PDB file of C-alpha atoms in Angstrom:
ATOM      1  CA  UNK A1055     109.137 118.418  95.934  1.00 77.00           C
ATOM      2  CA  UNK A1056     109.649 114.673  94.824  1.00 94.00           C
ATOM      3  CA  UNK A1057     107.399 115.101  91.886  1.00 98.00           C
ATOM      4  CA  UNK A1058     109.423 117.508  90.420  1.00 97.00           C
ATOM      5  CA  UNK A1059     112.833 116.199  90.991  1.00 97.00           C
ATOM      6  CA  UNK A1060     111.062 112.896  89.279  1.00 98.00           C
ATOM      7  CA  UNK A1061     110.420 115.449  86.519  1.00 98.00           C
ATOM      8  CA  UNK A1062     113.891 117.023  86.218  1.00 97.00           C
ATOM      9  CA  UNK A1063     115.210 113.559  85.649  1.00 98.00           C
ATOM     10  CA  UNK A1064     113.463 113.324  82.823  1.00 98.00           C
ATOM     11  CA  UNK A1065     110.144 110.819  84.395  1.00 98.00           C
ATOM     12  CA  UNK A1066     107.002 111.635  81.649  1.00 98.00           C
ATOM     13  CA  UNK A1067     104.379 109.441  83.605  1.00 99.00           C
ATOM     14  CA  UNK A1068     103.858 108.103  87.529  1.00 99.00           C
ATOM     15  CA  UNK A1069     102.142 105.450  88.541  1.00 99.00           C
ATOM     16  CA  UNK A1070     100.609 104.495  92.117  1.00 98.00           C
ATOM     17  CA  UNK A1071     100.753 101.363  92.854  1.00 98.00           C
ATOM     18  CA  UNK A1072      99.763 102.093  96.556  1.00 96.00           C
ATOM     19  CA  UNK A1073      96.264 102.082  98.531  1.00 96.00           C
ATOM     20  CA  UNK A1074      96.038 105.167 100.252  1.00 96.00           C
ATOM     21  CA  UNK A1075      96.107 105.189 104.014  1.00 92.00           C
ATOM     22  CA  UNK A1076      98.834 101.892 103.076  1.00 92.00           C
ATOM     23  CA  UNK A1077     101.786 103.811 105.313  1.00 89.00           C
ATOM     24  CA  UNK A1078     101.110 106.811 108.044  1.00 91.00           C
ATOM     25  CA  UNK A1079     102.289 110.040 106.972  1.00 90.00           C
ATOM     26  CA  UNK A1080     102.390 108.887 102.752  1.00 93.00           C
ATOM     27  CA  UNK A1081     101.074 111.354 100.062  1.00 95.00           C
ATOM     28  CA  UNK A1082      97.659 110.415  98.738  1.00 97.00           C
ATOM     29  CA  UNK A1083      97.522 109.543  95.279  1.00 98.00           C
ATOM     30  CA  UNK A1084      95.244 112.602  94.633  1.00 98.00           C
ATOM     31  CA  UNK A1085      98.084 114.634  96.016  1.00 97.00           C
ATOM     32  CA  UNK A1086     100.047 113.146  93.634  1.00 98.00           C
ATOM     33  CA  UNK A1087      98.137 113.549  90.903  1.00 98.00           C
ATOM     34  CA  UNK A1088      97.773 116.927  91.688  1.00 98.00           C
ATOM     35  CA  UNK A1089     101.404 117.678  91.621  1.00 98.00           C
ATOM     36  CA  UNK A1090     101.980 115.967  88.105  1.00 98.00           C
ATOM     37  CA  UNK A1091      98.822 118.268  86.959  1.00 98.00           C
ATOM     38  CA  UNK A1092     101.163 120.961  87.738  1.00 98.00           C
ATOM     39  CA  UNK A1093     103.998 120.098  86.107  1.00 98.00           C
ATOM     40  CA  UNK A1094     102.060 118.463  82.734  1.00 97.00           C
ATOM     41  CA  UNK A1095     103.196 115.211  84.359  1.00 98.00           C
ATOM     42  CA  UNK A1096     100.720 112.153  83.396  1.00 98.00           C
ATOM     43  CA  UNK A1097      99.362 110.434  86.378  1.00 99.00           C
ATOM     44  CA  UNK A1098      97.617 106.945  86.832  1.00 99.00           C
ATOM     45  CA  UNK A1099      95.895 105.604  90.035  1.00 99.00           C
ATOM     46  CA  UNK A1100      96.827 101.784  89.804  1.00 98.00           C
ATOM     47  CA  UNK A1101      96.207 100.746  93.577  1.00 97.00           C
ATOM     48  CA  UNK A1102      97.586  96.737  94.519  1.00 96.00           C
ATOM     49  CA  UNK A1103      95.747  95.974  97.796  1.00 91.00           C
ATOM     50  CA  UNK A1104      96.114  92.625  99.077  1.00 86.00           C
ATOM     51  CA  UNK A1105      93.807  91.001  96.714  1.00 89.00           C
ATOM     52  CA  UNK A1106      96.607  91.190  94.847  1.00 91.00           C
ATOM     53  CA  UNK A1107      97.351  91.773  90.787  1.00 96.00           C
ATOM     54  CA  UNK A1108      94.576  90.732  88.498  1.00 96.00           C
ATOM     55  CA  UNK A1109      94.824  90.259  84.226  1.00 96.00           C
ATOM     56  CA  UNK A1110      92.857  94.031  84.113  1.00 96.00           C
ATOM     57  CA  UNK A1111      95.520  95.658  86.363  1.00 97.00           C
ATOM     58  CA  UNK A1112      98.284  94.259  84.404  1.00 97.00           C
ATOM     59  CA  UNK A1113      96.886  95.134  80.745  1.00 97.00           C
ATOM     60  CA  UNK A1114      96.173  98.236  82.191  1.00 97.00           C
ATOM     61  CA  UNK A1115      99.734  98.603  83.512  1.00 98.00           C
ATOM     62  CA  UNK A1116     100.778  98.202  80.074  1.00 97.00           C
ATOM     63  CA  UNK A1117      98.721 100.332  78.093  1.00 98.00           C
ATOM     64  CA  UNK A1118      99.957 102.905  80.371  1.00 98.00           C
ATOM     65  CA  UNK A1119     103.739 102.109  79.865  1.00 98.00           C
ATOM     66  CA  UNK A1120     102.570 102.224  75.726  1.00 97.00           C
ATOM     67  CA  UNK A1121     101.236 105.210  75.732  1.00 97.00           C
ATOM     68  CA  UNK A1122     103.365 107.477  77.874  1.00 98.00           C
ATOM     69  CA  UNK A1123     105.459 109.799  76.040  1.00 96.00           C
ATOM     70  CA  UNK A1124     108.738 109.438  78.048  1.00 97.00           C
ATOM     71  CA  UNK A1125     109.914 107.327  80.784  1.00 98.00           C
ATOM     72  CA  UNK A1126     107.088 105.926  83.714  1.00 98.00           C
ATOM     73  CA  UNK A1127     107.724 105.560  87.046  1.00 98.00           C
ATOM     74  CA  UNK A1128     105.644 102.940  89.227  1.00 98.00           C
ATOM     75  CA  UNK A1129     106.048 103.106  92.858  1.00 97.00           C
ATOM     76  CA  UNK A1130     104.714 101.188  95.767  1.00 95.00           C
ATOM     77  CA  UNK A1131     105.471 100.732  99.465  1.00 92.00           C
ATOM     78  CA  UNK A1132     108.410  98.562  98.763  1.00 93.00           C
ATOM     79  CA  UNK A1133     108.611  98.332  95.169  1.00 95.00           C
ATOM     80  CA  UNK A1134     107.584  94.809  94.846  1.00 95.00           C
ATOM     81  CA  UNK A1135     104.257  95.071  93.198  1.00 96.00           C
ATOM     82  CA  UNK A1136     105.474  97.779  91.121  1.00 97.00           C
ATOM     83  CA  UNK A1137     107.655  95.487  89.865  1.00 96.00           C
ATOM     84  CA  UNK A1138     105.500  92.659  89.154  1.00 96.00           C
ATOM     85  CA  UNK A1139     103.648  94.650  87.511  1.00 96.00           C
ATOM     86  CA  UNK A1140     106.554  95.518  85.260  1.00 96.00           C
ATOM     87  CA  UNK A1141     107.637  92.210  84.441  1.00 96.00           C
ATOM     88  CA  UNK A1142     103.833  90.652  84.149  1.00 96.00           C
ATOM     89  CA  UNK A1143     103.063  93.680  81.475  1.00 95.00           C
ATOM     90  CA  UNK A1144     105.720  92.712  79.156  1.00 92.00           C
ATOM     91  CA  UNK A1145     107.196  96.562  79.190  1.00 85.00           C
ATOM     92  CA  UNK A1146     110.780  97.395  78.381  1.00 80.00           C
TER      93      UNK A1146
END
């Protein structure tokens, strides 16, 4: 299971930066969340669609980055607006 590889390299918090339905045959963020519940894994529902990033998504981005109690991983389809969210947030 990816979640808990994610976990045995030492990830703390996920974050899903994808709509779902984005990419046939993708886990749904609730099956995501579900596997982090699981494990004790934090998980945050942060879906970019093509509206684009707005001021709320990216203080929210960071708060989440603040307050997680180990290293966060933000994924997407391609990893760009995980990343932009990244660098927009200000986080390490």
């Amino acid at each position: 299971d990816d979640v808990e590889a994610l976990q045995t390299q030492g990830y703390a918090t996920i974050v899903c930066n994808r709509p779902d339905g984005e990419d046939f045959g993708q886990p749904t963020a609730a099956s995501v969340a579900t596997a982090c519940e699981e494990l004790n894994m934090a998980f945050h529902n942060l879906p970019v669609d093509r509206a684009g990033i707005t001021a709320e998504m990216v203080e929210r981005f960071r708060k989440i980055v603040a307050e997680s109690n180990g290293p966060v991983l933000a994924y997407c389809h391609s990893g760009h607006r995980s990343s932009v969210l990244w660098q927009a947030s200000g986080s390490p």
